[in-house]
CSV table of C-alpha atoms in Angstrom, one decimal:
chain,number,residue,atom,x,y,z
A,97,ALA,CA,0.0,0.0,0.0
A,98,ARG,CA,1.1,3.5,-0.6
A,99,MET,CA,1.1,5.9,2.4
A,100,GLU,CA,1.1,9.7,2.0
A,101,PHE,CA,1.7,12.4,4.5
A,102,ARG,CA,1.2,16.2,4.6
A,103,LEU,CA,3.6,18.1,6.8
A,104,ALA,CA,3.4,21.6,8.3
A,105,PHE,CA,6.3,23.4,9.9
A,106,ALA,CA,6.3,26.4,12.3
A,107,ALA,CA,9.2,28.4,13.6
A,108,ASP,CA,9.6,31.6,15.5
A,109,LEU,CA,12.6,33.6,14.3
A,110,ARG,CA,13.3,34.7,17.9
A,111,SER,CA,13.9,31.0,18.7
A,112,PRO,CA,16.5,29.7,16.2
A,113,ASP,CA,17.2,26.4,18.1
A,114,SER,CA,13.7,25.0,17.9
A,115,PHE,CA,10.8,24.4,15.4
A,116,PHE,CA,7.6,22.5,15.4
A,117,PHE,CA,5.9,20.3,12.9
A,118,THR,CA,2.7,18.3,12.5
A,119,CYS,CA,2.0,15.3,10.3
A,120,GLN,CA,-1.3,14.5,8.7
A,121,ARG,CA,-1.6,10.9,7.5
A,122,ILE,CA,-3.3,10.7,4.1
A,123,ASN,CA,-4.4,7.4,2.6
A,124,ALA,CA,-3.0,5.5,5.5
A,125,PRO,CA,-3.6,1.7,5.2
A,126,ARG,CA,-5.0,-0.2,8.0
A,127,THR,CA,-2.2,-1.9,9.8
A,128,ASP,CA,-1.5,-3.6,13.1
A,129,ARG,CA,0.2,-0.8,15.1
A,130,SER,CA,0.3,-2.7,18.4
A,131,GLN,CA,4.1,-3.3,18.2
A,132,LEU,CA,4.6,0.5,17.6
A,133,VAL,CA,2.7,1.6,20.7
A,134,GLN,CA,4.0,-0.9,23.3
A,135,HIS,CA,7.2,0.2,25.1
A,136,GLU,CA,9.3,-1.7,27.6
A,137,ASN,CA,9.5,1.5,29.7
A,138,GLY,CA,5.7,1.5,30.1
A,139,ALA,CA,5.1,4.7,28.4
A,140,VAL,CA,1.5,5.0,27.2
A,141,ALA,CA,1.3,8.8,26.4
A,142,ILE,CA,3.3,12.0,26.3
A,143,ASN,CA,2.0,14.1,29.2
A,144,THR,CA,4.1,17.2,28.8
A,145,ILE,CA,6.7,18.9,26.6
A,146,LEU,CA,9.0,21.0,28.7
A,147,MET,CA,10.8,24.0,27.2
A,148,SER,CA,12.8,26.9,28.7
A,149,ASP,CA,13.3,30.6,28.1
A,150,ALA,CA,14.1,33.6,30.3
A,151,ASN,CA,10.7,35.1,29.4
A,152,PRO,CA,8.3,32.3,28.7
A,153,ALA,CA,5.3,34.6,28.2
A,154,ASP,CA,7.0,36.0,25.1
A,155,PHE,CA,6.1,32.8,23.2
A,156,SER,CA,2.5,32.5,24.3
A,157,SER,CA,1.0,33.6,21.0
A,158,PHE,CA,3.3,31.4,19.0
A,159,LEU,CA,2.5,28.3,20.9
A,160,GLN,CA,-1.2,29.1,21.1
A,161,GLU,CA,-1.3,29.3,17.3
A,162,ILE,CA,0.5,26.0,17.0
A,163,VAL,CA,-1.9,24.0,19.1
A,164,ASP,CA,-5.0,26.1,18.2
A,165,GLN,CA,-5.7,26.9,21.9
A,166,SER,CA,-6.5,30.3,23.4
A,167,ASN,CA,-6.2,29.4,27.1
A,168,VAL,CA,-2.8,30.0,28.8
A,169,ASP,CA,-2.1,29.2,32.4
A,170,ARG,CA,0.6,31.5,33.9
A,171,ASP,CA,2.5,31.4,37.1
A,172,ALA,CA,5.8,32.8,38.4
A,173,HIS,CA,7.8,30.0,36.6
A,174,GLY,CA,6.2,30.3,33.2
A,175,ILE,CA,3.3,29.3,31.0
A,176,SER,CA,1.3,26.1,30.2
A,177,ILE,CA,-0.9,25.5,27.2
A,178,ARG,CA,-3.0,22.3,26.9
A,179,ALA,CA,-2.9,20.8,23.5
A,180,SER,CA,-5.3,18.0,22.5
A,181,ASN,CA,-3.1,15.3,23.8
A,182,ALA,CA,-0.3,16.9,25.9
A,183,VAL,CA,0.7,20.1,27.8
A,184,LEU,CA,3.3,22.5,26.4
A,185,LYS,CA,5.2,24.2,29.2
A,186,VAL,CA,7.8,27.0,28.9
A,187,LEU,CA,9.6,27.6,32.1
A,188,ASN,CA,12.1,30.2,33.3
A,189,ALA,CA,15.4,29.3,35.0
A,190,GLN,CA,13.7,29.0,38.5
A,191,GLY,CA,11.0,26.8,37.0
A,192,MET,CA,13.6,24.5,35.4
A,193,ARG,CA,15.4,24.2,38.8
A,194,THR,CA,12.1,23.3,40.5
A,195,VAL,CA,10.7,20.9,37.9
A,196,LEU,CA,13.9,19.2,36.6
A,197,ALA,CA,16.6,20.2,39.1
A,198,VAL,CA,18.7,21.6,36.2
A,199,GLU,CA,20.4,24.9,35.6
A,200,THR,CA,19.7,26.4,32.2
A,201,GLY,CA,22.6,28.8,32.3
A,202,GLU,CA,23.2,31.9,30.3
A,203,ARG,CA,22.4,31.6,26.6
A,204,GLN,CA,20.8,33.4,23.8
A,205,ARG,CA,17.0,34.0,23.9
A,206,GLY,CA,14.6,31.5,22.4
A,207,ILE,CA,12.7,28.5,23.6
A,208,LEU,CA,14.8,25.4,24.0
A,209,LEU,CA,13.1,22.0,24.0
A,210,GLU,CA,14.3,20.5,27.3
A,211,ALA,CA,12.4,17.4,28.2
A,212,VAL,CA,9.6,15.0,27.3
A,213,VAL,CA,7.4,13.8,30.2
A,214,PHE,CA,5.9,10.4,29.4
A,215,GLY,CA,2.9,9.0,31.2
A,216,VAL,CA,3.3,5.4,32.4
A,217,GLY,CA,0.8,2.9,33.8
A,218,ASP,CA,3.0,1.7,36.6
A,219,LEU,CA,5.9,3.9,37.7
A,220,ALA,CA,7.4,1.1,39.9
A,221,ALA,CA,7.6,-1.1,36.8
A,222,THR,CA,9.3,1.6,34.9
A,223,ARG,CA,11.8,2.2,37.7
A,224,TYR,CA,12.5,-1.6,37.8
A,225,MET,CA,13.0,-1.7,34.0
A,226,LEU,CA,15.4,1.3,34.0
A,227,ASN,CA,17.4,-0.1,37.0
A,228,SER,CA,17.6,-3.6,35.4
A,229,ARG,CA,19.1,-2.0,32.2
A,230,ALA,CA,21.5,0.2,34.3
A,231,VAL,CA,19.9,3.3,33.0
A,232,PRO,CA,20.8,6.1,35.5
A,233,CYS,CA,17.7,7.9,36.8
A,234,VAL,CA,16.8,10.1,39.7
A,235,GLU,CA,13.5,10.5,41.5
A,236,LEU,CA,12.3,14.1,41.8
A,237,GLY,CA,8.8,14.3,43.4
A,238,ASP,CA,6.6,11.8,41.6
A,239,ARG,CA,8.8,11.6,38.5
A,240,LEU,CA,11.7,9.4,37.3
A,241,ILE,CA,14.2,11.6,35.4
A,242,VAL,CA,16.7,10.2,32.9
A,243,ARG,CA,19.3,12.8,32.0
A,244,PRO,CA,20.5,13.1,28.5
A,245,ALA,CA,23.4,10.8,27.5
A,246,ASP,CA,26.5,12.5,26.0
A,247,GLY,CA,25.6,13.8,22.5
A,248,GLN,CA,21.9,13.8,23.2
A,249,GLY,CA,19.8,16.8,24.2
A,250,ALA,CA,16.5,15.8,25.7
A,251,THR,CA,15.8,14.7,29.3
A,252,TYR,CA,13.2,11.9,29.6
A,253,CYS,CA,10.8,12.0,32.5
A,254,PHE,CA,8.3,9.3,33.6
A,255,GLU,CA,5.3,9.9,35.7
A,256,ALA,CA,1.9,8.3,36.3
A,257,ARG,CA,-0.4,8.7,33.3
A,258,GLN,CA,-2.6,11.8,33.6
């Protein structure tokens, strides 16, 4: 069967290190996708995409347009926008320290994609799998955090499915 896709890309020139895209499946054949959605780490969903910037609110309009959502939650650490299947969060340096226990350091302006927070059905089973594979992780609150390996940029977090 022939599969076709339509892609759309979005970028903010103030943020040269990140861009977003969406993929629309066209003429997708019916296939058994069960092998593609089962993960040994127990992930069943992406709960949150964590990003950082010194002034998170500067990117509210851009992100609202991307996910077609007008509601923005704001607090002292940044902004949150609920998409149809996940939350986009942009946090300032204090927010990054609080949520991920990381220092963002001084850098040019622009949102950086920092972490993906996966929802899992059984956090204890995920902890066991990571430990059995010697994957270093730390617990912070109700999350397991796997820091990026050398040469990789994203932090992976695991929490109970929302």
